[in-house]
Coordinates of C-alpha atoms and ligand atoms in Angstrom, one line a residue:
X24 CA 137.5 52.9 12.7
X25 CA 134.4 51.8 10.9
X26 CA 132.2 49.0 12.2
X27 CA 131.6 47.2 9.0
X28 CA 134.5 44.9 8.1
X29 CA 136.5 46.5 5.4
X30 CA 136.6 44.6 2.1
X31 CA 139.7 42.8 1.0
X32 CA 140.3 39.8 -1.2
X33 CA 140.9 37.5 1.7
X34 CA 137.6 38.4 3.2
X35 CA 135.9 37.7 -0.1
X36 CA 137.7 34.4 -0.3
X37 CA 136.4 33.4 3.2
X38 CA 132.9 34.6 2.3
X39 CA 132.9 32.4 -0.8
X40 CA 134.3 29.5 1.1
X41 CA 131.5 29.8 3.7
X42 CA 128.8 30.2 1.1
X43 CA 130.0 27.2 -0.8
X44 CA 129.4 24.9 2.1
X45 CA 132.9 23.6 1.9
X46 CA 133.5 24.2 5.5
X47 CA 130.3 22.7 6.8
X48 CA 130.4 19.6 9.0
X49 CA 133.9 20.2 10.4
X50 CA 134.4 18.5 13.7
X51 CA 136.7 19.7 16.5
X52 CA 137.7 17.8 19.6
X53 CA 138.7 20.9 21.4
X54 CA 142.4 20.4 20.9
X55 CA 144.8 19.8 17.9
X56 CA 145.0 16.3 16.6
X57 CA 144.8 14.1 13.5
X58 CA 141.4 13.1 11.9
X59 CA 140.9 10.2 14.3
X60 CA 140.8 12.7 17.3
X61 CA 138.1 14.9 15.7
X62 CA 136.0 12.2 14.1
X63 CA 133.5 11.6 16.9
X64 CA 133.7 15.1 18.3
X65 CA 131.0 17.7 18.0
X66 CA 130.7 20.2 15.2
X67 CA 133.3 23.0 15.4
X68 CA 131.7 26.0 17.1
X69 CA 134.1 28.2 15.1
X70 CA 133.0 29.0 11.6
X71 CA 136.6 29.5 10.5
X72 CA 139.9 29.0 12.2
X73 CA 143.0 31.1 11.5
X74 CA 146.3 31.3 13.2
X75 CA 149.1 33.8 13.9
X76 CA 152.3 31.7 13.7
X77 CA 155.4 33.6 14.9
X78 CA 158.7 32.0 15.2
X79 CA 160.0 32.8 18.7
X80 CA 163.4 34.1 17.5
X81 CA 162.9 37.8 17.9
X82 CA 160.4 40.5 18.9
X83 CA 157.3 41.3 16.9
X84 CA 157.4 44.4 14.7
X85 CA 154.7 46.5 13.0
X86 CA 154.7 44.1 10.0
X87 CA 153.6 41.3 12.3
X88 CA 150.8 43.6 13.6
X89 CA 149.4 43.5 10.1
X90 CA 149.3 39.7 10.2
X91 CA 147.9 39.7 13.7
X92 CA 145.1 42.2 12.9
X93 CA 144.3 40.2 9.8
X94 CA 144.2 36.8 11.4
X95 CA 142.4 37.8 14.6
X96 CA 140.2 40.3 12.7
X97 CA 139.0 37.7 10.3
X98 CA 138.2 35.2 13.1
X99 CA 136.3 37.9 15.0
X100 CA 134.3 39.1 11.9
X101 CA 133.3 35.6 10.8
X102 CA 132.5 34.0 14.1
X103 CA 135.8 32.1 14.1
X104 CA 138.8 31.5 16.3
X105 CA 142.3 32.6 15.9
X106 CA 145.1 30.5 17.4
X107 CA 148.4 31.8 18.6
X108 CA 150.9 29.2 17.4
X109 CA 154.6 29.3 18.1
X110 CA 156.4 27.9 15.1
X111 CA 159.3 26.7 17.1
X112 CA 160.8 24.0 15.0
X113 CA 164.2 25.6 14.5
X114 CA 165.8 25.1 17.9
X115 CA 169.0 27.1 17.4
X116 CA 167.5 30.6 17.3
X117 CA 164.5 30.3 19.6
X118 CA 164.1 31.3 23.2
X119 CA 161.5 31.2 25.9
X120 CA 162.1 35.0 26.5
X121 CA 160.8 35.6 22.9
X122 CA 157.8 33.5 23.6
X123 CA 156.9 35.5 26.6
X124 CA 157.5 38.8 24.9
X125 CA 155.3 37.8 21.9
X126 CA 152.4 36.7 24.2
X127 CA 152.7 40.0 26.0
X128 CA 152.6 42.0 22.8
X129 CA 149.7 40.2 21.1
X130 CA 147.6 40.7 24.3
X131 CA 148.7 44.3 24.5
X132 CA 147.4 44.8 20.9
X133 CA 144.0 43.7 22.2
X134 CA 143.7 40.2 20.9
X135 CA 142.7 37.0 22.7
X136 CA 143.1 33.5 21.6
X137 CA 141.6 31.7 24.6
X138 CA 137.9 31.4 25.4
X139 CA 135.9 29.3 27.9
X140 CA 136.4 26.1 26.0
X141 CA 139.8 26.4 24.3
X142 CA 143.2 27.7 25.1
X143 CA 144.2 28.1 21.5
X144 CA 147.8 28.7 22.5
X145 CA 149.9 26.1 20.6
X146 CA 153.4 25.2 20.0
X147 CA 154.6 23.4 16.8
X148 CA 157.1 21.6 19.0
X149 CA 154.2 19.9 20.7
X150 CA 153.5 18.3 17.3
X151 CA 157.0 16.7 17.0
X152 CA 155.6 13.2 17.7
X153 CA 152.8 13.7 15.2
X154 CA 155.2 15.0 12.6
X155 CA 157.5 12.1 13.1
X156 CA 154.6 9.6 12.6
X157 CA 153.4 11.4 9.5
X158 CA 156.9 11.2 8.1
X159 CA 156.8 7.4 8.6
X160 CA 153.3 7.4 7.0
X161 CA 154.8 9.1 3.9
X162 CA 157.7 6.7 3.8
X163 CA 155.4 3.7 3.9
X164 CA 153.2 5.1 1.2
X165 CA 156.3 5.7 -1.0
X166 CA 156.1 9.5 -0.7
X167 CA 159.4 10.0 1.1
X168 CA 162.9 8.7 1.1
X169 CA 166.1 9.0 3.1
X170 CA 168.8 10.8 1.0
X171 CA 172.4 10.3 1.9
X172 CA 174.0 12.7 -0.5
X173 CA 176.3 15.4 0.9
X174 CA 174.8 18.9 1.0
X175 CA 177.0 19.8 -2.0
X176 CA 175.8 16.8 -4.0
X177 CA 172.2 17.7 -3.1
X178 CA 172.7 21.3 -4.3
X179 CA 174.2 20.1 -7.5
X180 CA 171.3 17.8 -8.2
X181 CA 168.7 20.4 -7.5
X182 CA 169.1 22.2 -10.8
X183 CA 168.3 25.8 -11.4
X184 CA 165.3 28.0 -12.4
X185 CA 166.0 27.1 -16.0
X186 CA 167.4 23.6 -15.6
X187 CA 165.6 20.6 -14.2
X188 CA 167.1 18.8 -11.2
X189 CA 168.4 15.2 -11.3
X190 CA 167.4 12.3 -9.2
X191 CA 169.5 11.4 -6.2
X192 CA 171.1 8.0 -6.4
X193 CA 169.3 7.2 -3.1
X194 CA 165.9 8.1 -4.5
X195 CA 164.8 4.5 -5.2
X196 CA 165.5 3.0 -1.8
X197 CA 162.5 0.9 -0.8
X198 CA 160.2 1.7 2.0
X199 CA 161.6 -0.8 4.5
X200 CA 165.1 0.6 4.1
X201 CA 163.9 4.2 4.3
X202 CA 162.0 3.3 7.5
X203 CA 165.0 1.6 9.0
X204 CA 167.2 4.6 8.2
X205 CA 164.7 7.2 9.4
X206 CA 164.3 5.4 12.7
X207 CA 168.0 5.2 13.1
X208 CA 168.2 9.0 12.3
X209 CA 165.8 9.5 15.2
X210 CA 167.7 7.2 17.5
X211 CA 170.8 9.3 17.0
X212 CA 172.8 6.7 15.1
X213 CA 174.2 9.2 12.6
X214 CA 176.1 12.4 12.6
X215 CA 174.4 15.7 11.9
X216 CA 174.0 16.1 8.2
X217 CA 174.6 12.5 7.3
X218 CA 171.1 11.9 5.9
X219 CA 167.9 13.8 5.4
X220 CA 164.4 12.7 4.8
X221 CA 162.9 14.1 1.5
X222 CA 159.5 14.0 -0.1
X223 CA 159.5 12.1 -3.4
X224 CA 157.8 14.4 -5.8
X225 CA 159.4 15.5 -9.0
X226 CA 163.1 16.5 -9.6
X227 CA 162.1 18.0 -12.9
X228 CA 159.3 20.2 -11.6
X229 CA 159.6 23.8 -12.8
X230 CA 158.8 24.7 -9.2
X231 CA 162.0 24.2 -7.2
X232 CA 160.0 23.7 -4.1
X233 CA 158.6 20.5 -5.5
X234 CA 162.0 19.0 -6.3
X235 CA 161.9 16.5 -3.5
X236 CA 162.0 19.1 -0.6
X237 CA 163.7 18.1 2.6
X238 CA 161.3 17.1 5.4
X239 CA 163.7 16.3 8.2
X240 CA 167.3 16.9 9.0
X241 CA 169.6 15.6 11.8
X242 CA 170.6 18.4 14.1
X243 CA 171.9 18.0 17.6
X244 CA 170.6 21.1 19.2
X245 CA 168.9 21.9 22.5
X246 CA 165.3 23.0 22.0
X247 CA 163.9 25.5 24.5
X248 CA 160.8 23.3 25.1
X249 CA 161.7 19.8 24.1
X250 CA 165.3 19.9 25.5
X251 CA 167.4 17.1 24.1
X252 CA 164.7 14.6 23.3
X253 CA 165.1 15.1 19.6
X254 CA 168.1 15.1 17.3
X255 CA 166.1 15.3 14.1
X256 CA 164.0 18.4 13.4
X257 CA 161.2 18.9 10.8
X258 CA 161.6 21.6 8.2
X259 CA 159.3 24.6 8.3
X260 CA 157.6 23.6 5.0
X261 CA 156.7 20.2 6.5
X262 CA 155.8 21.4 10.0
X263 CA 153.7 24.3 9.0
X264 CA 151.0 22.6 6.9
X265 CA 150.8 19.8 9.4
X266 CA 150.4 22.2 12.3
X267 CA 147.6 23.9 10.4
X268 CA 145.8 20.6 9.7
X269 CA 146.2 19.4 13.3
X270 CA 144.6 22.6 14.5
X271 CA 141.9 22.4 11.9
X272 CA 142.8 25.8 10.5
X273 CA 140.6 26.7 7.6
X274 CA 142.5 29.6 6.2
X275 CA 146.3 29.8 6.6
X276 CA 147.4 33.3 5.7
X277 CA 151.0 34.0 4.9
X278 CA 153.1 36.5 3.0
X279 CA 153.7 36.5 -0.7
X280 CA 157.1 34.8 -0.7
X281 CA 155.3 31.6 0.3
X282 CA 153.2 31.5 -2.9
X283 CA 155.7 29.1 -4.6
X284 CA 155.4 26.9 -1.5
X285 CA 151.7 26.5 -1.8
X286 CA 151.9 23.5 -4.3
X287 CA 153.9 21.6 -1.7
X288 CA 151.5 22.7 1.1
X289 CA 148.7 21.2 -0.9
X290 CA 150.6 18.1 -2.0
X291 CA 151.6 17.3 1.5
X292 CA 148.2 17.6 3.0
X293 CA 146.6 15.7 0.2
X294 CA 149.0 12.8 0.7
X295 CA 148.4 12.7 4.4
X296 CA 144.7 12.9 3.9
X297 CA 144.9 9.9 1.5
X298 CA 146.6 8.0 4.3
X299 CA 143.8 8.9 6.7
X300 CA 145.8 11.4 8.8
X301 CA 143.5 14.3 8.0
X302 CA 140.0 14.7 6.6
X303 CA 138.4 17.3 4.5
X304 CA 138.1 20.3 4.5
X305 CA 141.9 20.7 4.5
X306 CA 143.4 24.1 5.3
X307 CA 144.0 26.6 2.5
X308 CA 147.0 28.8 2.2
X309 CA 146.3 32.4 1.1
X310 CA 149.1 34.9 0.5
X311 CA 149.1 38.6 1.0
X312 CA 151.6 41.4 0.6
X313 CA 153.9 42.0 3.6
X314 CA 154.1 45.4 5.1
X315 CA 157.1 47.6 4.1
X316 CA 157.2 50.8 6.0
X317 CA 159.4 53.7 4.8
X318 CA 162.4 55.0 6.8
X319 CA 162.7 51.8 8.7
X320 CA 163.7 48.1 8.3
X321 CA 161.5 45.2 9.3
X322 CA 163.4 42.0 8.9
X323 CA 164.2 40.3 12.2
X324 CA 167.7 39.7 11.0
X325 CA 168.3 43.5 10.5
X326 CA 166.5 44.4 13.7
X327 CA 168.7 41.9 15.6
X328 CA 171.8 43.4 14.0
X329 CA 170.7 46.9 15.1
X330 CA 170.2 45.7 18.7
X331 CA 173.3 43.5 18.9
X332 CA 175.7 46.1 17.5
X333 CA 174.1 48.7 19.8
X334 CA 172.9 51.1 17.1
X335 CA 169.9 51.2 19.4
X336 CA 169.5 50.5 23.1
X337 CA 167.4 47.3 22.9
X338 CA 164.4 45.6 21.4
X339 CA 162.1 48.2 22.9
X340 CA 164.1 51.2 21.8
X341 CA 161.5 53.8 20.8
X342 CA 163.3 54.3 17.5
X343 CA 162.6 50.8 16.3
X344 CA 159.5 49.5 14.5
X345 CA 159.2 46.7 17.0
X346 CA 155.8 46.7 18.8
X347 CA 157.7 46.9 22.1
X348 CA 159.5 50.0 20.8
X349 CA 156.4 51.6 19.5
X350 CA 154.7 50.9 22.8
X351 CA 157.4 52.4 24.8
X352 CA 157.4 55.4 22.5
X353 CA 153.7 56.0 23.2
X354 CA 151.9 54.2 20.4
X355 CA 148.5 52.9 21.5
X356 CA 147.1 49.5 20.5
X357 CA 144.1 51.3 18.9
X358 CA 146.3 53.4 16.7
X359 CA 148.2 50.4 15.5
X360 CA 145.0 48.5 14.8
X361 CA 143.6 51.5 13.0
X362 CA 146.8 51.7 10.9
X363 CA 146.5 48.1 9.9
X364 CA 142.9 48.8 8.9
X365 CA 143.9 51.8 6.8
X366 CA 146.6 50.1 4.9
X367 CA 144.4 47.2 4.0
X368 CA 145.4 43.8 2.6
X369 CA 146.5 43.4 -1.0
X370 CA 148.2 40.9 -3.2
X371 CA 151.0 43.2 -4.4
X372 CA 154.0 44.6 -2.5
X373 CA 154.0 48.3 -1.8
X374 CA 155.7 50.7 0.6
X375 CA 153.6 52.5 3.1
X376 CA 154.8 55.9 4.2
X377 CA 155.8 56.3 7.9
X378 CA 153.5 59.3 7.9
X379 CA 150.4 57.0 7.7
X380 CA 151.4 55.3 10.9
X381 CA 152.1 58.6 12.6
X382 CA 148.7 60.0 11.5
X383 CA 146.9 57.0 12.9
X384 CA 148.5 57.8 16.3
X385 CA 147.6 61.5 16.1
X386 CA 144.0 60.6 15.2
X387 CA 143.8 58.3 18.3
X388 CA 145.5 60.7 20.7
X389 CA 143.7 63.8 19.6
X390 CA 140.8 62.8 21.8
X391 CA 142.5 60.5 24.2
X392 CA 145.4 62.7 25.4
X393 CA 145.0 65.2 28.2
X394 CA 146.5 68.6 27.4
X395 CA 149.5 69.8 29.4
X396 CA 152.2 72.4 29.2
X397 CA 155.9 71.5 28.8
X398 CA 158.7 73.9 28.1
X399 CA 161.4 72.1 26.3
X400 CA 164.0 74.8 25.8
X401 CA 163.5 77.0 28.8
X402 CA 164.3 80.7 29.0
X403 CA 163.7 82.8 32.1
X404 CA 161.0 85.5 31.9
X405 CA 160.8 88.0 34.8
X406 CA 157.7 90.1 35.2
X407 CA 159.2 93.2 36.9
X408 CA 155.9 94.7 38.1
X409 CA 154.5 91.5 39.6
X410 CA 154.1 91.8 43.4
X411 CA 156.5 89.6 45.3
X412 CA 154.9 86.5 46.8
X413 CA 151.7 86.8 44.8
X414 CA 150.6 83.6 43.2
X415 CA 147.6 83.6 40.9
X416 CA 145.8 80.4 40.0
X417 CA 145.1 80.1 36.3
X418 CA 142.9 77.5 34.7
X419 CA 143.1 75.5 31.6
X420 CA 140.9 72.8 30.2
X421 CA 142.1 69.2 30.4
X422 CA 140.8 68.9 26.8
X423 CA 139.7 71.9 24.8
X424 CA 136.7 70.2 23.2
X425 CA 135.6 68.1 26.1
X426 CA 134.8 70.4 29.0
X427 CA 133.5 67.5 31.1
X428 CA 137.1 66.3 31.5
X429 CA 137.6 69.2 33.8
X430 CA 140.2 71.9 34.4
X431 CA 143.7 72.0 35.5
X432 CA 145.2 74.7 37.7
X433 CA 148.5 76.2 36.9
X434 CA 150.2 78.7 39.2
X435 CA 151.2 82.1 37.7
X436 CA 153.8 84.3 39.4
X437 CA 156.5 86.7 38.5
X438 CA 159.2 84.3 37.5
X439 CA 158.4 82.0 34.6
X440 CA 159.8 79.7 32.0
X441 CA 159.1 80.3 28.4
X442 CA 160.5 78.7 25.2
X443 CA 163.7 80.2 24.1
X444 CA 162.5 80.4 20.5
X445 CA 159.6 82.6 21.7
X446 CA 161.8 85.6 22.2
X447 CA 164.0 87.5 19.8
X448 CA 165.6 90.9 20.2
X449 CA 165.0 91.9 16.6
X450 CA 161.9 90.3 15.2
X451 CA 161.9 89.0 11.6
X452 CA 158.8 89.9 9.6
X453 CA 155.7 88.2 10.8
X454 CA 157.1 87.3 14.2
X455 CA 154.3 87.8 16.7
X456 CA 155.9 86.5 19.9
X457 CA 158.1 88.3 22.4
X458 CA 160.4 91.2 21.4
X459 CA 161.0 94.4 23.1
X460 CA 157.9 96.6 22.9
X461 CA 155.6 93.8 21.9
X462 CA 152.6 92.4 23.8
X463 CA 151.6 88.8 23.9
X464 CA 149.3 86.8 26.0
X465 CA 150.7 84.2 28.3
X466 CA 148.1 81.5 27.6
X467 CA 145.4 81.1 30.3
X468 CA 147.2 83.9 32.2
X469 CA 147.9 87.5 31.5
X470 CA 148.9 89.8 28.7
X471 CA 152.5 91.1 29.2
X472 CA 154.6 93.7 27.4
X473 CA 158.3 92.9 26.8
X474 CA 160.6 95.6 28.2
X475 CA 164.0 94.1 27.4
X476 CA 166.4 91.3 28.1
X477 CA 169.7 90.4 29.8
X478 CA 172.6 88.6 28.1
X479 CA 175.7 86.8 29.2
X480 CA 179.3 87.6 28.1
X481 CA 178.7 85.6 24.9
X482 CA 175.6 87.6 23.9
X483 CA 173.3 84.8 24.7
X484 CA 170.0 85.9 26.2
X485 CA 169.7 84.8 29.8
X486 CA 166.5 86.5 30.9
X487 CA 163.6 88.3 29.3
X488 CA 162.0 91.2 31.1
X489 CA 158.4 92.2 30.9
X490 CA 155.5 94.0 32.6
X491 CA 152.1 92.5 33.2
X492 CA 148.8 94.2 32.3
X493 CA 147.1 93.4 35.6
X494 CA 143.5 93.6 34.3
X495 CA 144.1 91.2 31.4
X496 CA 143.7 87.8 33.0
X497 CA 142.1 85.2 30.7
X498 CA 138.5 84.6 31.6
X499 CA 138.0 88.0 33.2
X500 CA 136.1 90.8 31.5
X501 CA 139.3 92.8 31.1
X502 CA 140.8 90.1 28.9
X503 CA 138.9 91.4 25.9
X504 CA 140.5 94.8 26.1
X505 CA 143.7 93.5 24.7
X506 CA 144.1 92.3 21.1
X507 CA 147.4 90.5 20.7
X508 CA 148.6 88.1 18.1
X509 CA 151.1 86.0 20.1
X510 CA 150.0 83.4 22.6
X511 CA 152.8 81.7 24.5
X512 CA 152.9 78.8 26.9
X513 CA 154.8 79.2 30.1
X514 CA 155.4 77.6 33.5
X515 CA 156.0 79.1 36.9
X516 CA 159.6 78.5 37.9
X517 CA 158.7 77.8 41.5
X518 CA 156.1 75.2 40.5
X519 CA 157.3 73.6 37.3
X520 CA 158.8 70.1 37.5
X521 CA 162.1 69.3 35.8
X522 CA 161.8 66.7 33.1
X523 CA 163.8 65.1 30.4
X524 CA 162.3 64.9 26.9
X525 CA 163.3 62.3 24.4
X526 CA 162.6 63.5 20.9
X527 CA 162.6 60.9 18.1
X528 CA 162.8 61.0 14.4
X529 CA 163.1 58.6 11.5
X530 CA 165.7 55.9 12.2
X531 CA 167.0 56.1 8.6
X532 CA 167.4 59.1 6.3
X533 CA 166.5 57.1 3.2
X534 CA 162.9 56.0 2.6
X535 CA 164.0 52.6 1.5
X536 CA 167.1 52.0 3.7
X537 CA 168.2 48.8 1.9
X538 CA 167.1 49.6 -1.6
X539 CA 169.2 48.3 -4.4
X540 CA 171.3 46.1 -2.1
X541 CA 172.7 49.2 -0.2
X542 CA 174.0 48.5 3.3
X543 CA 171.2 49.9 5.3
X544 CA 173.5 50.8 8.2
X545 CA 175.0 53.5 6.1
X546 CA 171.7 55.3 6.0
X547 CA 171.1 55.4 9.8
X548 CA 169.9 58.8 10.9
X549 CA 172.4 60.1 13.5
X550 CA 169.7 62.5 14.8
X551 CA 167.0 59.9 15.2
X552 CA 167.1 60.7 19.0
X553 CA 167.7 63.8 20.9
X554 CA 167.4 64.3 24.7
X555 CA 166.6 67.7 26.0
X556 CA 165.9 69.0 29.5
X557 CA 163.0 71.3 30.4
X558 CA 159.9 71.5 32.6
X559 CA 156.4 70.2 32.8
X560 CA 153.4 71.6 34.7
X561 CA 153.0 70.6 38.3
X562 CA 150.1 68.1 37.8
X563 CA 152.4 65.6 36.1
X564 CA 154.4 64.6 39.1
X565 CA 153.9 60.8 38.9
X566 CA 155.3 60.5 35.3
X567 CA 152.8 57.7 34.7
X568 CA 154.0 55.8 31.5
X569 CA 150.4 55.0 30.6
X570 CA 148.9 58.4 30.4
X571 CA 149.4 60.2 27.1
X572 CA 149.6 64.0 27.0
X573 CA 149.5 66.5 24.3
X574 CA 152.1 69.1 25.3
X575 CA 150.8 72.1 23.6
X576 CA 152.8 72.9 20.4
X577 CA 155.2 70.1 21.0
X578 CA 153.3 66.9 20.2
X579 CA 152.1 63.8 22.0
X580 CA 154.2 62.4 24.8
X581 CA 154.1 59.6 27.3
X582 CA 156.2 58.9 30.4
X583 CA 159.0 56.5 29.6
X584 CA 158.1 53.0 30.8
X585 CA 161.5 52.2 32.3
X586 CA 163.3 55.4 33.0
X587 CA 160.6 57.8 34.2
X588 CA 159.9 58.1 37.9
X589 CA 158.6 60.7 40.4
X590 CA 161.3 63.2 40.8
X591 CA 163.1 62.2 37.6
X592 CA 160.5 62.5 34.9
X593 CA 161.3 61.3 31.4
X594 CA 158.9 61.8 28.6
X595 CA 159.1 60.2 25.1
X596 CA 157.6 62.1 22.2
X597 CA 155.4 59.6 20.4
X598 CA 154.6 61.9 17.5
X599 CA 154.7 65.6 16.6
X600 CA 151.5 67.5 16.1
X601 CA 152.1 67.7 12.4
X602 CA 154.1 65.8 9.8
X603 CA 157.1 68.0 9.3
X604 CA 159.5 65.4 7.8
X605 CA 158.7 66.2 4.2
X606 CA 159.3 69.9 4.8
X607 CA 162.6 69.5 6.5
X608 CA 164.2 67.3 3.7
Ligands
ATP28 P1 161.1 38.2 9.4 O1 161.3 38.1 8.0 O2 161.0 39.6 9.9 O3 162.0 37.4 10.3 P2 159.2 36.2 9.6 O4 158.1 36.1 8.6 O5 160.3 35.3 9.5 O6 159.6 37.7 9.7 P3 157.6 35.0 11.6 O7 157.8 35.0 13.1 O8 157.7 33.8 10.9 O9 158.6 36.1 11.1 O10 156.2 35.7 11.2 C1 155.0 35.4 11.8 C2 153.9 35.8 10.9 O11 154.0 37.2 10.6 C3 154.0 35.1 9.5 O12 152.8 34.6 9.2 C4 154.5 36.2 8.6 O13 154.0 36.0 7.3 C5 153.9 37.5 9.2 N1 154.8 38.6 8.9 C6 156.1 38.8 9.1 N2 156.5 40.0 8.7 C7 155.5 40.6 8.1 C8 155.3 41.8 7.4 N3 156.3 42.7 7.2 N4 154.0 42.1 7.0 C9 153.0 41.2 7.2 N5 153.1 40.1 7.8 C10 154.3 39.7 8.2
MG29 MG1 159.0 33.2 9.1

């Protein structure tokens, strides 16, 4: 990662805003509130304020990471603060468990919202009272009215993209009647859906979002934080700008589909500012392109479906693009942050290849991961001239380019595991590994010469036989006497630890699983996960899920945080050493 903040249009926007002096003189009381709360406070120590506003209705995915890195990154680069705000205004789909998981994930990614003075952990549901009062403010000023049309009638009056809408027959109710009805809505005097509160803007606007959008609806639903104290809930488009303004957010970043909502965002805050609820500078909404990643799906609805219908094991299934899944698979926070840096921030939608994410992980783990040996598809190799009971200690670097990380010791004896694919009876052209008559080096150990093999009744090789060249040990002067082309990894059968390896692949076989309205479930990759049993070297006995390893030739692995334990090791392959997907297709 480079130190200089990478350029993007949002950064340029913020820079201009700062240079223009627009943001100067902002006061901040230390907690969210309307203008009156901040008026007599000190100047805001934060030069800008951004926020990451997840709805706690699911787990975060790699697309959210883009937003997190952008919002927290901007705040860090410009001497600002980034708030973590739960946009929990839709009670039916939200849960405390999601709140906890999101907090855990954002911290894991390496970002902090709190400092000595401020917690900066906020909940839109804490703003319900403010929101209610602002709704009354709008009613009094003539900017909102209670509409009593049925949902069907409302839909019919809304018009279409090409036809203007028509006014509701209730649009001209006076402020007093609106206030009375709205208070009665809050008091629970009406059934769900009997009335809504709408902004009074323009039913003929070419922008449908300005055709008197709904601000409040009646909904008797239990909220995970406010319980049953409310039976009316604010709409997202009303709650979001208000939350931003209460928190004195300067730059409110969101994805492109909200571009058409910006006029309402600005309209609403301008009306509330006129009424004295907020003062300048008001937050500004800026849109950027959402992340689309090939061979996976990112919408919470689809992820939820995959989990609920058990196409995967849970939200943290390593095949999923959820941050919990990527974490369990072995992705590091640094790799994810680096990925977000590499893809940048633009104003046009594009698909990013899964290979870009994988490469970011390889680049991070190349230095970070200790080297180790694993045999994933074991075949027995017997060295027939090895003295019984002799065990020879062999040494290998923990990291080949960083000698200061030390050496590991691997026991060598006469009964070893090698990879099944490293032996053939009749070698194809260019095969340099084991076949009868050929010599190879057992890496960090000795040169051996293959003398034959044993097979079972089905002709399957059960054991390879070889003889050692006793003066060929790596690191001894004799080693140079032997020039061999093959270099195999191996483990002593008596010392190796059994382990399960979970090998992952693309979750979908199509790059854009849901392209053209296709049912994405029909493109699920049945081979996206494979479990194999093999062995790892003796030093890995604790199966620590937090230490990544490069298993030579096989890729980067980490112990499974959940299933791996001493005596029953389970390793997830985070990523292979090279991108082989393109070649296999
Ligand atoms: P989904 O469509 O998957 O349900 P969402 O936008 O509804 O996602 P939120 O919890 O509202 O989910 O998202 C929190 C923040 O993350 C929002 O500011 C949203 O714009 C951003 N975000 C969500 N998905 C992506 C994505 N794929 N790329 C970039 N930002 C995203
Ligand atoms: Mg959303």
